């Protein structure tokens, strides 16, 4: 018989499992918790949109639009694109769904995004982003709200000390025009040093050269004039309000006058949280103000600001979360027990006890599996116990074992689980208080 070939995983996609999956889930859980603390609402938008949604808002000359989009014609002949990012789709929804009535809106979303890039560590073709946006607020307090959110998220992920917030202003329209002219003059004079890509950028969007990853462009890019000399009083004042607010909120930042973002729609504030732990893929969270975007999609002038973070890059930085554990492993011994075990495990789960039971194996194998799963208790159903209408419940940490009547088993085990959790939490809580220096251990107390 001919050998059947197994289709391969698509280059740049991932099957996320085990330790990686736990890290991934930990990032999402923390994001969900922190967004509630900051009163951002969750939205979910489509994975694909009309190609125009991205082409118009990101800018035709950006890397994303010119070479990274997954675009295709559907069966009806419409040009669709898998989202390369979230902001454009959210802005589209803001207009088509009449969300203006809710402005200002603080929104988050998360999920897969798609870009045709060269896959490498921390760079995929299907990757995943966390995303936060504030629509309809042009005040610098929107920057502060969004950046304190990002900063607390990174702190609660335990990586706050490993990332730096780099901040820049791209000014207002007048600032940008003046700066753009100076950049063109600068790059014109060093044309022979630029890569082909940057020569094209010089025609269409010279700011983008500053963001070039091509080492050939770096000397010319690094010696380019920075924006400061061109800032209008208004743009300068706006940026000063942002930085003063960040200082007041206790968010550390550094100025990077070279920082520009890869998409066309940014105005005023641009920022990146970067780490040196991920090599070339060091940007974990990035964004900025995009006051021109909604208009480019045919809407009324509407301020907006947002950020996106790569979940994979964050997941690589967080410490490994503890494996999931179950409350109880049900261990039937023998044929008769196997049927009763179905009743027992169903009862446990209905009582809120997480429980598992192997599909096969003798007592020894099943107990080994229970230990490997980190089960707190083993509920053992042997012939003798069943005859007495009981089960043996073994605390796998202490080895202590007791007999529990089957008709009360679920309630009793549920209770034992709660008690064990409270005990563990109690220990944790007092450890935390001791560490924080708020209380002392009893035996260390000074005699009065
Ligand atoms: P980079 O400079 O790394 O290409 P970018 O400027 O294209 O990033 P953004 O469009 O700002 O990235 O996306 C926000 C975040 O999403 C990035 O900081 C990064 O963490 C993540 N990200 C972007 N592209 C990818 C990718 N191909 N694979 C994994 N993560 C990505
Ligand atoms: Mg990119």
CSV table of C-alpha atoms and ligand atoms in Angstrom, one decimal:
chain,number,residue,atom,x,y,z
A,1,UNK,CA,0.0,0.0,0.0
A,2,UNK,CA,1.3,3.5,-0.8
A,3,UNK,CA,2.5,5.4,2.2
A,4,UNK,CA,0.1,8.2,3.2
A,5,UNK,CA,1.9,11.5,3.7
A,6,UNK,CA,0.9,13.5,6.8
A,7,UNK,CA,0.4,17.2,5.9
A,8,UNK,CA,2.9,19.5,7.6
A,9,UNK,CA,2.1,22.3,10.0
A,10,UNK,CA,2.2,25.6,8.0
A,11,UNK,CA,5.5,27.4,8.4
A,12,UNK,CA,5.3,30.1,11.0
A,13,UNK,CA,2.3,28.6,12.8
A,14,UNK,CA,2.4,26.9,16.2
A,15,UNK,CA,0.7,24.1,18.1
A,16,UNK,CA,0.7,25.4,21.6
A,17,UNK,CA,0.8,22.8,24.2
A,18,UNK,CA,2.1,21.9,27.7
A,19,UNK,CA,4.4,24.4,29.3
A,20,UNK,CA,4.0,26.8,26.4
A,21,UNK,CA,0.2,26.6,26.7
A,22,UNK,CA,0.4,27.3,30.4
A,23,UNK,CA,2.5,30.4,29.9
A,24,UNK,CA,0.2,31.5,27.2
A,25,UNK,CA,-2.9,31.0,29.4
A,26,UNK,CA,-1.2,32.8,32.3
A,27,UNK,CA,-0.6,35.9,30.1
A,28,UNK,CA,-4.3,35.9,29.0
A,29,UNK,CA,-5.5,35.4,32.6
A,30,UNK,CA,-3.4,38.3,33.9
A,31,UNK,CA,-4.6,40.5,31.0
A,32,UNK,CA,-8.2,39.7,31.8
A,33,UNK,CA,-7.7,40.5,35.5
A,34,UNK,CA,-5.8,43.8,34.9
A,35,UNK,CA,-8.2,45.1,32.3
A,36,UNK,CA,-11.0,44.8,34.8
A,37,UNK,CA,-8.9,46.8,37.3
A,38,UNK,CA,-8.6,49.5,34.7
A,39,UNK,CA,-12.3,49.3,33.6
A,40,UNK,CA,-11.6,48.4,30.0
A,41,UNK,CA,-14.5,46.6,28.1
A,42,UNK,CA,-13.8,43.4,26.1
A,43,UNK,CA,-14.7,43.4,22.4
A,44,UNK,CA,-14.3,40.7,19.8
A,45,UNK,CA,-13.9,41.6,16.2
A,46,UNK,CA,-13.7,39.4,13.0
A,47,UNK,CA,-10.5,37.6,12.1
A,48,UNK,CA,-10.9,38.8,8.5
A,49,UNK,CA,-12.0,42.1,7.1
A,50,UNK,CA,-12.3,43.7,3.7
A,51,UNK,CA,-8.7,44.4,2.5
A,52,UNK,CA,-9.5,48.1,2.3
A,53,UNK,CA,-9.9,48.2,6.1
A,54,UNK,CA,-6.1,47.6,6.6
A,55,UNK,CA,-4.8,49.0,3.3
A,56,UNK,CA,-6.4,52.4,4.0
A,57,UNK,CA,-5.6,52.7,7.7
A,58,UNK,CA,-2.2,51.2,8.0
A,59,UNK,CA,-0.9,52.9,4.9
A,60,UNK,CA,-0.1,51.4,1.5
A,61,UNK,CA,3.6,51.9,1.9
A,62,UNK,CA,4.0,50.2,5.3
A,63,UNK,CA,5.8,46.8,5.5
A,64,UNK,CA,2.6,45.2,6.8
A,65,UNK,CA,0.4,46.3,3.9
A,66,UNK,CA,3.1,46.1,1.1
A,67,UNK,CA,4.5,42.7,1.9
A,68,UNK,CA,3.0,41.0,5.0
A,69,UNK,CA,-0.7,40.7,4.6
A,70,UNK,CA,-2.5,37.4,4.0
A,71,UNK,CA,-5.0,38.7,1.4
A,72,UNK,CA,-7.2,36.5,-0.8
A,73,UNK,CA,-10.3,36.6,-3.0
A,74,UNK,CA,-13.2,34.8,-1.5
A,75,UNK,CA,-15.7,32.8,-3.6
A,76,UNK,CA,-17.8,35.9,-4.1
A,77,UNK,CA,-14.8,37.7,-5.6
A,78,UNK,CA,-14.3,40.1,-2.7
A,79,UNK,CA,-10.7,40.9,-1.5
A,80,UNK,CA,-10.4,39.9,2.1
A,81,UNK,CA,-7.4,40.0,4.5
A,82,UNK,CA,-6.7,38.0,7.6
A,83,UNK,CA,-6.1,40.7,10.3
A,84,UNK,CA,-2.5,41.7,10.7
A,85,UNK,CA,-3.4,43.7,13.8
A,86,UNK,CA,-6.5,44.8,15.7
A,87,UNK,CA,-6.7,48.6,15.6
A,88,UNK,CA,-8.1,48.9,12.1
A,89,UNK,CA,-10.9,46.4,12.6
A,90,UNK,CA,-11.9,48.0,15.9
A,91,UNK,CA,-11.9,51.4,14.2
A,92,UNK,CA,-14.0,50.0,11.4
A,93,UNK,CA,-16.5,48.5,14.0
A,94,UNK,CA,-16.6,51.9,15.8
A,95,UNK,CA,-18.0,53.4,12.6
A,96,UNK,CA,-20.1,50.6,11.1
A,97,UNK,CA,-21.6,49.6,14.5
A,98,UNK,CA,-22.5,53.1,15.6
A,99,UNK,CA,-20.2,52.9,18.7
A,100,UNK,CA,-19.7,56.7,18.5
A,101,UNK,CA,-22.6,57.0,20.9
A,102,UNK,CA,-20.5,55.2,23.6
A,103,UNK,CA,-17.4,57.4,23.2
A,104,UNK,CA,-15.0,57.7,24.9
A,105,UNK,CA,-14.6,53.9,24.9
A,106,UNK,CA,-11.9,51.9,26.6
A,107,UNK,CA,-11.6,48.6,24.9
A,108,UNK,CA,-9.5,45.5,24.9
A,109,UNK,CA,-9.4,42.4,22.7
A,110,UNK,CA,-7.0,39.5,22.1
A,111,UNK,CA,-6.5,36.7,19.6
A,112,UNK,CA,-4.6,35.6,16.5
A,113,UNK,CA,-3.1,38.0,13.9
A,114,UNK,CA,-1.4,37.1,10.7
A,115,UNK,CA,1.6,38.4,8.9
A,116,UNK,CA,3.7,36.9,6.1
A,117,UNK,CA,7.1,37.4,7.7
A,118,UNK,CA,10.3,35.3,8.0
A,119,UNK,CA,9.6,33.0,10.9
A,120,UNK,CA,12.2,33.1,13.7
A,121,UNK,CA,12.3,33.1,17.5
A,122,UNK,CA,9.5,35.4,18.7
A,123,UNK,CA,8.3,36.0,15.1
A,124,UNK,CA,5.5,33.9,13.6
A,125,UNK,CA,3.1,34.1,10.7
A,126,UNK,CA,0.1,33.4,13.0
A,127,UNK,CA,0.9,35.1,16.2
A,128,UNK,CA,-1.3,36.3,19.0
A,129,UNK,CA,-1.8,39.8,20.5
A,130,UNK,CA,-3.2,41.5,23.5
A,131,UNK,CA,-4.7,44.8,22.4
A,132,UNK,CA,-6.0,47.9,24.2
A,133,UNK,CA,-7.6,51.0,22.6
A,134,UNK,CA,-9.1,54.2,23.8
A,135,UNK,CA,-11.4,55.8,21.2
A,136,UNK,CA,-12.8,59.3,21.4
A,137,UNK,CA,-10.4,60.8,23.9
A,138,UNK,CA,-7.8,63.3,22.7
A,139,UNK,CA,-6.6,64.3,26.2
A,140,UNK,CA,-3.1,63.3,27.4
A,141,UNK,CA,-4.8,61.5,30.3
A,142,UNK,CA,-5.8,58.8,27.7
A,143,UNK,CA,-2.1,58.2,27.2
A,144,UNK,CA,-1.5,58.0,30.9
A,145,UNK,CA,-4.5,55.6,31.4
A,146,UNK,CA,-3.3,53.3,28.6
A,147,UNK,CA,0.4,53.3,29.7
A,148,UNK,CA,-0.3,52.7,33.4
A,149,UNK,CA,-2.5,49.8,32.2
A,150,UNK,CA,0.4,48.4,30.2
A,151,UNK,CA,2.9,49.0,32.9
A,152,UNK,CA,0.8,47.3,35.6
A,153,UNK,CA,0.1,44.4,33.2
A,154,UNK,CA,3.8,43.8,32.8
A,155,UNK,CA,4.4,44.2,36.5
A,156,UNK,CA,1.7,41.6,37.3
A,157,UNK,CA,3.2,39.3,34.7
A,158,UNK,CA,6.4,39.5,36.8
A,159,UNK,CA,8.4,41.1,34.1
A,160,UNK,CA,8.2,44.8,35.0
A,161,UNK,CA,11.9,44.9,35.9
A,162,UNK,CA,13.0,43.4,32.6
A,163,UNK,CA,11.3,45.9,30.3
A,164,UNK,CA,11.8,49.6,29.7
A,165,UNK,CA,9.2,52.0,28.4
A,166,UNK,CA,10.6,54.0,25.6
A,167,UNK,CA,8.6,57.1,24.8
A,168,UNK,CA,8.6,59.6,21.9
A,169,UNK,CA,6.4,62.2,20.4
A,170,UNK,CA,5.7,62.4,16.7
A,171,UNK,CA,4.2,65.8,17.1
A,172,UNK,CA,1.2,67.3,15.3
A,173,UNK,CA,0.8,67.7,11.6
A,174,UNK,CA,2.8,70.9,11.5
A,175,UNK,CA,5.7,69.3,13.4
A,176,UNK,CA,5.7,66.3,11.2
A,177,UNK,CA,5.8,68.3,8.0
A,178,UNK,CA,8.8,70.3,9.2
A,179,UNK,CA,10.6,67.2,10.5
A,180,UNK,CA,9.8,65.2,7.4
A,181,UNK,CA,11.4,67.9,5.2
A,182,UNK,CA,14.6,67.8,7.4
A,183,UNK,CA,14.7,64.0,7.2
A,184,UNK,CA,14.3,64.1,3.4
A,185,UNK,CA,17.2,66.6,3.1
A,186,UNK,CA,19.3,64.4,5.5
A,187,UNK,CA,18.6,61.1,3.7
A,188,UNK,CA,19.0,62.7,0.2
A,189,UNK,CA,22.5,63.7,1.2
A,190,UNK,CA,23.3,60.1,2.2
A,191,UNK,CA,21.4,58.3,-0.5
A,192,UNK,CA,24.2,56.0,-1.6
A,193,UNK,CA,24.3,54.5,1.9
A,194,UNK,CA,20.6,53.4,1.9
A,195,UNK,CA,19.1,50.0,1.1
A,196,UNK,CA,16.7,49.7,-1.8
A,197,UNK,CA,13.8,49.5,0.5
A,198,UNK,CA,14.8,52.7,2.2
A,199,UNK,CA,15.3,54.4,-1.2
A,200,UNK,CA,11.6,53.6,-1.9
A,201,UNK,CA,10.7,54.9,1.6
A,202,UNK,CA,12.5,58.1,0.9
A,203,UNK,CA,10.0,58.8,-1.9
A,204,UNK,CA,6.9,57.8,0.0
A,205,UNK,CA,7.5,57.8,3.7
A,206,UNK,CA,10.9,58.9,4.9
A,207,UNK,CA,10.0,58.6,8.6
A,208,UNK,CA,9.9,54.9,8.1
A,209,UNK,CA,13.7,54.8,7.3
A,210,UNK,CA,14.3,55.5,11.0
A,211,UNK,CA,12.5,52.2,11.9
A,212,UNK,CA,14.5,50.2,9.3
A,213,UNK,CA,15.9,46.9,10.6
A,214,UNK,CA,18.4,46.7,7.6
A,215,UNK,CA,21.9,47.2,9.2
A,216,UNK,CA,22.9,49.1,6.0
A,217,UNK,CA,20.4,51.8,6.9
A,218,UNK,CA,21.5,52.3,10.5
A,219,UNK,CA,24.3,54.8,10.2
A,220,UNK,CA,22.2,57.2,8.1
A,221,UNK,CA,19.1,56.5,10.3
A,222,UNK,CA,21.0,57.0,13.6
A,223,UNK,CA,22.5,60.3,12.5
A,224,UNK,CA,19.2,61.7,11.3
A,225,UNK,CA,17.9,64.9,13.0
A,226,UNK,CA,15.5,64.1,15.8
A,227,UNK,CA,12.1,65.7,16.1
A,228,UNK,CA,12.7,68.0,19.1
A,229,UNK,CA,13.9,71.0,17.1
A,230,UNK,CA,10.7,70.9,15.1
A,231,UNK,CA,8.1,70.5,17.8
A,232,UNK,CA,5.4,73.2,17.9
A,233,UNK,CA,4.6,74.7,21.3
A,234,UNK,CA,1.3,72.8,21.3
A,235,UNK,CA,3.0,69.5,20.5
A,236,UNK,CA,5.6,70.1,23.2
A,237,UNK,CA,3.0,71.0,25.7
A,238,UNK,CA,1.0,67.8,25.0
A,239,UNK,CA,4.1,65.6,25.4
A,240,UNK,CA,5.0,67.4,28.7
A,241,UNK,CA,1.5,66.7,30.0
A,242,UNK,CA,1.9,63.0,29.1
A,243,UNK,CA,5.3,62.7,30.9
A,244,UNK,CA,4.2,64.6,33.9
A,245,UNK,CA,1.2,62.3,34.3
A,246,UNK,CA,3.4,59.2,34.0
A,247,UNK,CA,5.7,60.5,36.6
A,248,UNK,CA,2.7,61.2,38.9
A,249,UNK,CA,1.4,57.7,38.3
A,250,UNK,CA,4.8,56.1,39.1
A,251,UNK,CA,5.4,54.8,35.6
A,252,UNK,CA,9.1,54.8,34.7
A,253,UNK,CA,10.0,55.8,31.1
A,254,UNK,CA,12.9,56.9,29.0
A,255,UNK,CA,12.9,59.2,26.0
A,256,UNK,CA,13.9,57.7,22.7
A,257,UNK,CA,13.8,60.5,20.1
A,258,UNK,CA,14.4,58.0,17.3
A,259,UNK,CA,11.3,55.9,18.0
A,260,UNK,CA,8.8,55.8,15.2
A,261,UNK,CA,6.2,53.2,14.7
A,262,UNK,CA,5.8,50.9,11.7
A,263,UNK,CA,2.3,52.1,10.8
A,264,UNK,CA,1.3,55.3,9.2
A,265,UNK,CA,-1.5,56.4,11.4
A,266,UNK,CA,0.4,57.5,14.5
A,267,UNK,CA,0.4,61.1,15.9
A,268,UNK,CA,1.9,62.6,19.1
A,269,UNK,CA,2.7,59.9,21.5
A,270,UNK,CA,4.5,56.7,20.3
A,271,UNK,CA,5.9,54.1,22.7
A,272,UNK,CA,7.4,50.7,23.1
A,273,UNK,CA,8.2,48.4,26.0
A,274,UNK,CA,11.4,46.7,25.1
A,275,UNK,CA,13.5,44.0,26.7
A,276,UNK,CA,17.1,42.8,25.9
A,277,UNK,CA,16.1,39.2,26.8
A,278,UNK,CA,14.6,38.3,23.4
A,279,UNK,CA,17.4,39.3,21.0
A,280,UNK,CA,16.2,41.1,17.9
A,281,UNK,CA,12.5,40.5,18.8
A,282,UNK,CA,12.8,42.8,21.8
A,283,UNK,CA,9.6,44.8,21.5
A,284,UNK,CA,7.0,43.2,23.7
A,285,UNK,CA,4.3,45.9,23.7
A,286,UNK,CA,4.0,48.9,21.4
A,287,UNK,CA,1.6,51.6,20.3
A,288,UNK,CA,0.7,55.2,20.1
A,289,UNK,CA,-1.8,57.8,19.3
A,290,UNK,CA,-3.6,57.6,16.0
A,291,UNK,CA,-5.9,60.6,15.8
A,292,UNK,CA,-6.0,60.5,11.9
A,293,UNK,CA,-7.1,56.9,11.6
A,294,UNK,CA,-10.9,57.0,11.9
A,295,UNK,CA,-11.0,59.8,9.2
A,296,UNK,CA,-9.0,57.6,6.9
A,297,UNK,CA,-11.8,55.0,7.2
A,298,UNK,CA,-14.4,57.7,6.3
A,299,UNK,CA,-15.4,58.7,9.8
A,300,UNK,CA,-15.6,62.0,11.6
A,301,UNK,CA,-12.4,63.4,13.2
A,302,UNK,CA,-12.0,61.1,16.2
A,303,UNK,CA,-9.0,60.8,18.5
A,304,UNK,CA,-7.7,57.4,19.4
A,305,UNK,CA,-4.8,55.7,21.1
A,306,UNK,CA,-3.8,52.1,21.6
A,307,UNK,CA,-1.2,49.4,22.0
A,308,UNK,CA,-0.7,45.8,21.1
A,309,UNK,CA,1.5,43.2,22.8
A,310,UNK,CA,2.8,39.9,21.4
A,311,UNK,CA,1.5,37.1,23.6
A,312,UNK,CA,4.3,34.7,22.5
A,313,UNK,CA,7.0,37.2,23.4
A,314,UNK,CA,5.4,37.9,26.8
A,315,UNK,CA,5.0,34.1,27.4
A,316,UNK,CA,8.7,33.6,26.8
A,317,UNK,CA,9.5,36.0,29.5
A,318,UNK,CA,7.1,34.9,32.3
A,319,UNK,CA,8.2,32.3,34.8
A,320,UNK,CA,6.8,28.9,34.3
A,321,UNK,CA,3.3,28.6,35.9
A,322,UNK,CA,2.6,25.6,38.1
A,323,UNK,CA,1.0,22.7,36.2
A,324,UNK,CA,-2.7,22.3,36.6
A,325,UNK,CA,-3.7,20.0,39.4
A,326,UNK,CA,-6.9,18.1,40.1
A,327,UNK,CA,-8.7,17.7,43.4
A,328,UNK,CA,-9.4,14.0,43.3
A,329,UNK,CA,-8.4,10.9,41.3
A,330,UNK,CA,-11.0,8.2,41.4
A,331,UNK,CA,-9.4,4.7,41.6
A,332,UNK,CA,-11.8,1.8,41.0
A,333,UNK,CA,-10.5,-1.7,41.7
A,334,UNK,CA,-12.4,-4.4,39.8
A,335,UNK,CA,-15.3,-4.7,37.5
A,336,UNK,CA,-18.1,-3.9,39.9
A,337,UNK,CA,-16.2,-0.8,41.1
A,338,UNK,CA,-15.8,0.5,37.6
A,339,UNK,CA,-19.5,1.1,37.2
A,340,UNK,CA,-20.0,2.6,40.7
A,341,UNK,CA,-17.0,4.8,39.9
A,342,UNK,CA,-19.0,6.5,37.1
A,343,UNK,CA,-21.6,7.5,39.6
A,344,UNK,CA,-19.0,8.6,42.1
A,345,UNK,CA,-17.0,10.8,39.7
A,346,UNK,CA,-20.1,12.4,38.2
A,347,UNK,CA,-21.2,13.3,41.8
A,348,UNK,CA,-17.8,14.8,42.6
A,349,UNK,CA,-17.8,16.9,39.5
A,350,UNK,CA,-21.4,18.1,40.1
A,351,UNK,CA,-20.2,19.1,43.6
A,352,UNK,CA,-17.5,21.3,42.0
A,353,UNK,CA,-14.6,18.9,42.7
A,354,UNK,CA,-12.2,18.6,39.8
A,355,UNK,CA,-11.8,14.9,39.3
A,356,UNK,CA,-10.2,12.4,36.8
A,357,UNK,CA,-10.2,8.7,36.4
A,358,UNK,CA,-7.9,6.7,34.1
A,359,UNK,CA,-9.4,4.6,31.3
A,360,UNK,CA,-7.5,1.5,32.3
A,361,UNK,CA,-4.8,0.1,34.6
A,362,UNK,CA,-4.4,-1.6,38.0
A,363,UNK,CA,-4.4,0.1,41.4
A,364,UNK,CA,-0.6,0.7,41.3
A,365,UNK,CA,-0.7,2.4,37.8
A,366,UNK,CA,-3.7,4.4,38.7
A,367,UNK,CA,-2.2,5.7,42.0
A,368,UNK,CA,1.0,6.6,40.2
A,369,UNK,CA,-1.1,8.6,37.7
A,370,UNK,CA,-3.0,10.3,40.5
A,371,UNK,CA,0.3,11.4,42.0
A,372,UNK,CA,1.7,12.6,38.7
A,373,UNK,CA,-1.5,14.7,38.1
A,374,UNK,CA,-0.9,16.3,41.5
A,375,UNK,CA,-4.3,15.1,42.8
A,376,UNK,CA,-5.0,16.2,46.4
A,377,UNK,CA,-7.0,13.1,47.2
A,378,UNK,CA,-7.5,9.6,45.8
A,379,UNK,CA,-11.0,8.2,46.1
A,380,UNK,CA,-10.4,4.4,46.2
A,381,UNK,CA,-13.3,2.1,45.4
A,382,UNK,CA,-12.4,-1.5,46.4
A,383,UNK,CA,-14.7,-4.5,46.8
A,384,UNK,CA,-14.6,-4.4,50.6
A,385,UNK,CA,-15.4,-0.7,50.7
A,386,UNK,CA,-18.3,-1.0,48.3
A,387,UNK,CA,-19.8,-3.8,50.3
A,388,UNK,CA,-19.9,-1.5,53.3
A,389,UNK,CA,-21.3,1.3,51.1
A,390,UNK,CA,-18.1,3.3,51.5
A,391,UNK,CA,-15.1,4.6,49.7
A,392,UNK,CA,-11.6,5.2,51.0
A,393,UNK,CA,-10.4,8.8,50.7
A,394,UNK,CA,-6.6,9.2,50.8
A,395,UNK,CA,-4.9,12.5,51.3
A,396,UNK,CA,-2.0,12.1,48.9
A,397,UNK,CA,0.1,14.7,50.7
A,398,UNK,CA,-0.1,13.3,54.2
A,399,UNK,CA,-0.9,9.7,53.4
A,400,UNK,CA,-3.8,9.9,55.8
A,401,UNK,CA,-6.8,7.7,54.8
A,402,UNK,CA,-10.4,7.6,55.9
A,403,UNK,CA,-13.6,5.8,55.1
A,404,UNK,CA,-16.5,7.9,53.8
A,405,UNK,CA,-20.1,6.7,53.2
A,406,UNK,CA,-20.8,6.8,49.4
A,407,UNK,CA,-24.0,8.7,49.8
A,408,UNK,CA,-22.1,11.6,51.4
A,409,UNK,CA,-18.9,11.3,49.5
A,410,UNK,CA,-19.3,14.3,47.1
A,411,UNK,CA,-20.1,16.7,49.9
A,412,UNK,CA,-17.4,15.4,52.2
A,413,UNK,CA,-14.7,15.6,49.5
A,414,UNK,CA,-15.9,19.0,48.3
A,415,UNK,CA,-15.5,20.2,52.0
A,416,UNK,CA,-12.1,18.6,52.4
A,417,UNK,CA,-11.0,20.4,49.2
A,418,UNK,CA,-12.2,23.7,50.5
A,419,UNK,CA,-10.5,23.2,53.8
A,420,UNK,CA,-7.2,22.2,52.2
A,421,UNK,CA,-7.3,25.3,49.9
A,422,UNK,CA,-8.0,27.5,52.9
A,423,UNK,CA,-5.1,26.0,54.7
A,424,UNK,CA,-2.8,26.5,51.8
A,425,UNK,CA,-4.0,30.0,51.2
A,426,UNK,CA,-3.7,30.8,54.9
A,427,UNK,CA,-0.1,29.7,54.8
A,428,UNK,CA,0.5,31.8,51.7
A,429,UNK,CA,-1.2,34.8,53.2
A,430,UNK,CA,0.8,34.8,56.4
A,431,UNK,CA,4.0,34.2,54.4
A,432,UNK,CA,3.2,37.2,52.3
A,433,UNK,CA,2.5,39.3,55.3
A,434,UNK,CA,5.7,38.2,57.0
A,435,UNK,CA,7.7,38.9,53.9
A,436,UNK,CA,6.2,42.3,53.6
A,437,UNK,CA,7.3,43.0,57.2
A,438,UNK,CA,3.7,43.6,58.3
A,439,UNK,CA,3.6,40.8,60.8
A,440,UNK,CA,6.1,38.6,62.6
A,441,UNK,CA,6.0,34.8,63.0
A,442,UNK,CA,4.5,33.9,66.5
A,443,UNK,CA,7.7,32.4,67.8
A,444,UNK,CA,9.7,35.5,66.9
A,445,UNK,CA,7.4,37.7,69.0
A,446,UNK,CA,9.2,39.8,71.6
A,447,UNK,CA,8.1,39.2,75.2
A,448,UNK,CA,6.2,42.2,76.6
B,1,LIG,P1,8.4,44.2,15.0
B,1,LIG,O1,9.2,45.4,15.0
B,1,LIG,O2,8.9,43.2,16.0
B,1,LIG,O3,8.2,43.6,13.6
B,1,LIG,P2,6.0,45.6,14.8
B,1,LIG,O4,6.3,47.0,15.0
B,1,LIG,O5,5.7,45.0,13.4
B,1,LIG,O6,7.0,44.6,15.5
B,1,LIG,P3,3.4,45.9,16.0
B,1,LIG,O7,2.6,46.0,14.7
B,1,LIG,O8,3.6,47.1,16.8
B,1,LIG,O9,4.8,45.2,15.7
B,1,LIG,O10,2.7,44.8,16.9
B,1,LIG,C1,2.7,44.8,18.3
B,1,LIG,C2,3.4,43.7,18.9
B,1,LIG,O11,3.0,42.5,18.4
B,1,LIG,C3,4.9,43.7,18.7
B,1,LIG,O12,5.6,44.5,19.7
B,1,LIG,C4,5.3,42.2,19.0
B,1,LIG,O13,5.3,42.0,20.4
B,1,LIG,C5,4.1,41.5,18.4
B,1,LIG,N1,4.4,41.0,17.0
B,1,LIG,C6,4.3,41.7,15.9
B,1,LIG,N2,4.6,40.9,14.8
B,1,LIG,C7,4.8,39.7,15.3
B,1,LIG,C8,5.1,38.4,14.7
B,1,LIG,N3,5.3,38.3,13.4
B,1,LIG,N4,5.3,37.4,15.6
B,1,LIG,C9,5.1,37.5,16.9
B,1,LIG,N5,4.8,38.7,17.5
B,1,LIG,C10,4.7,39.8,16.7
B,2,LIG,MG1,6.8,43.9,12.0
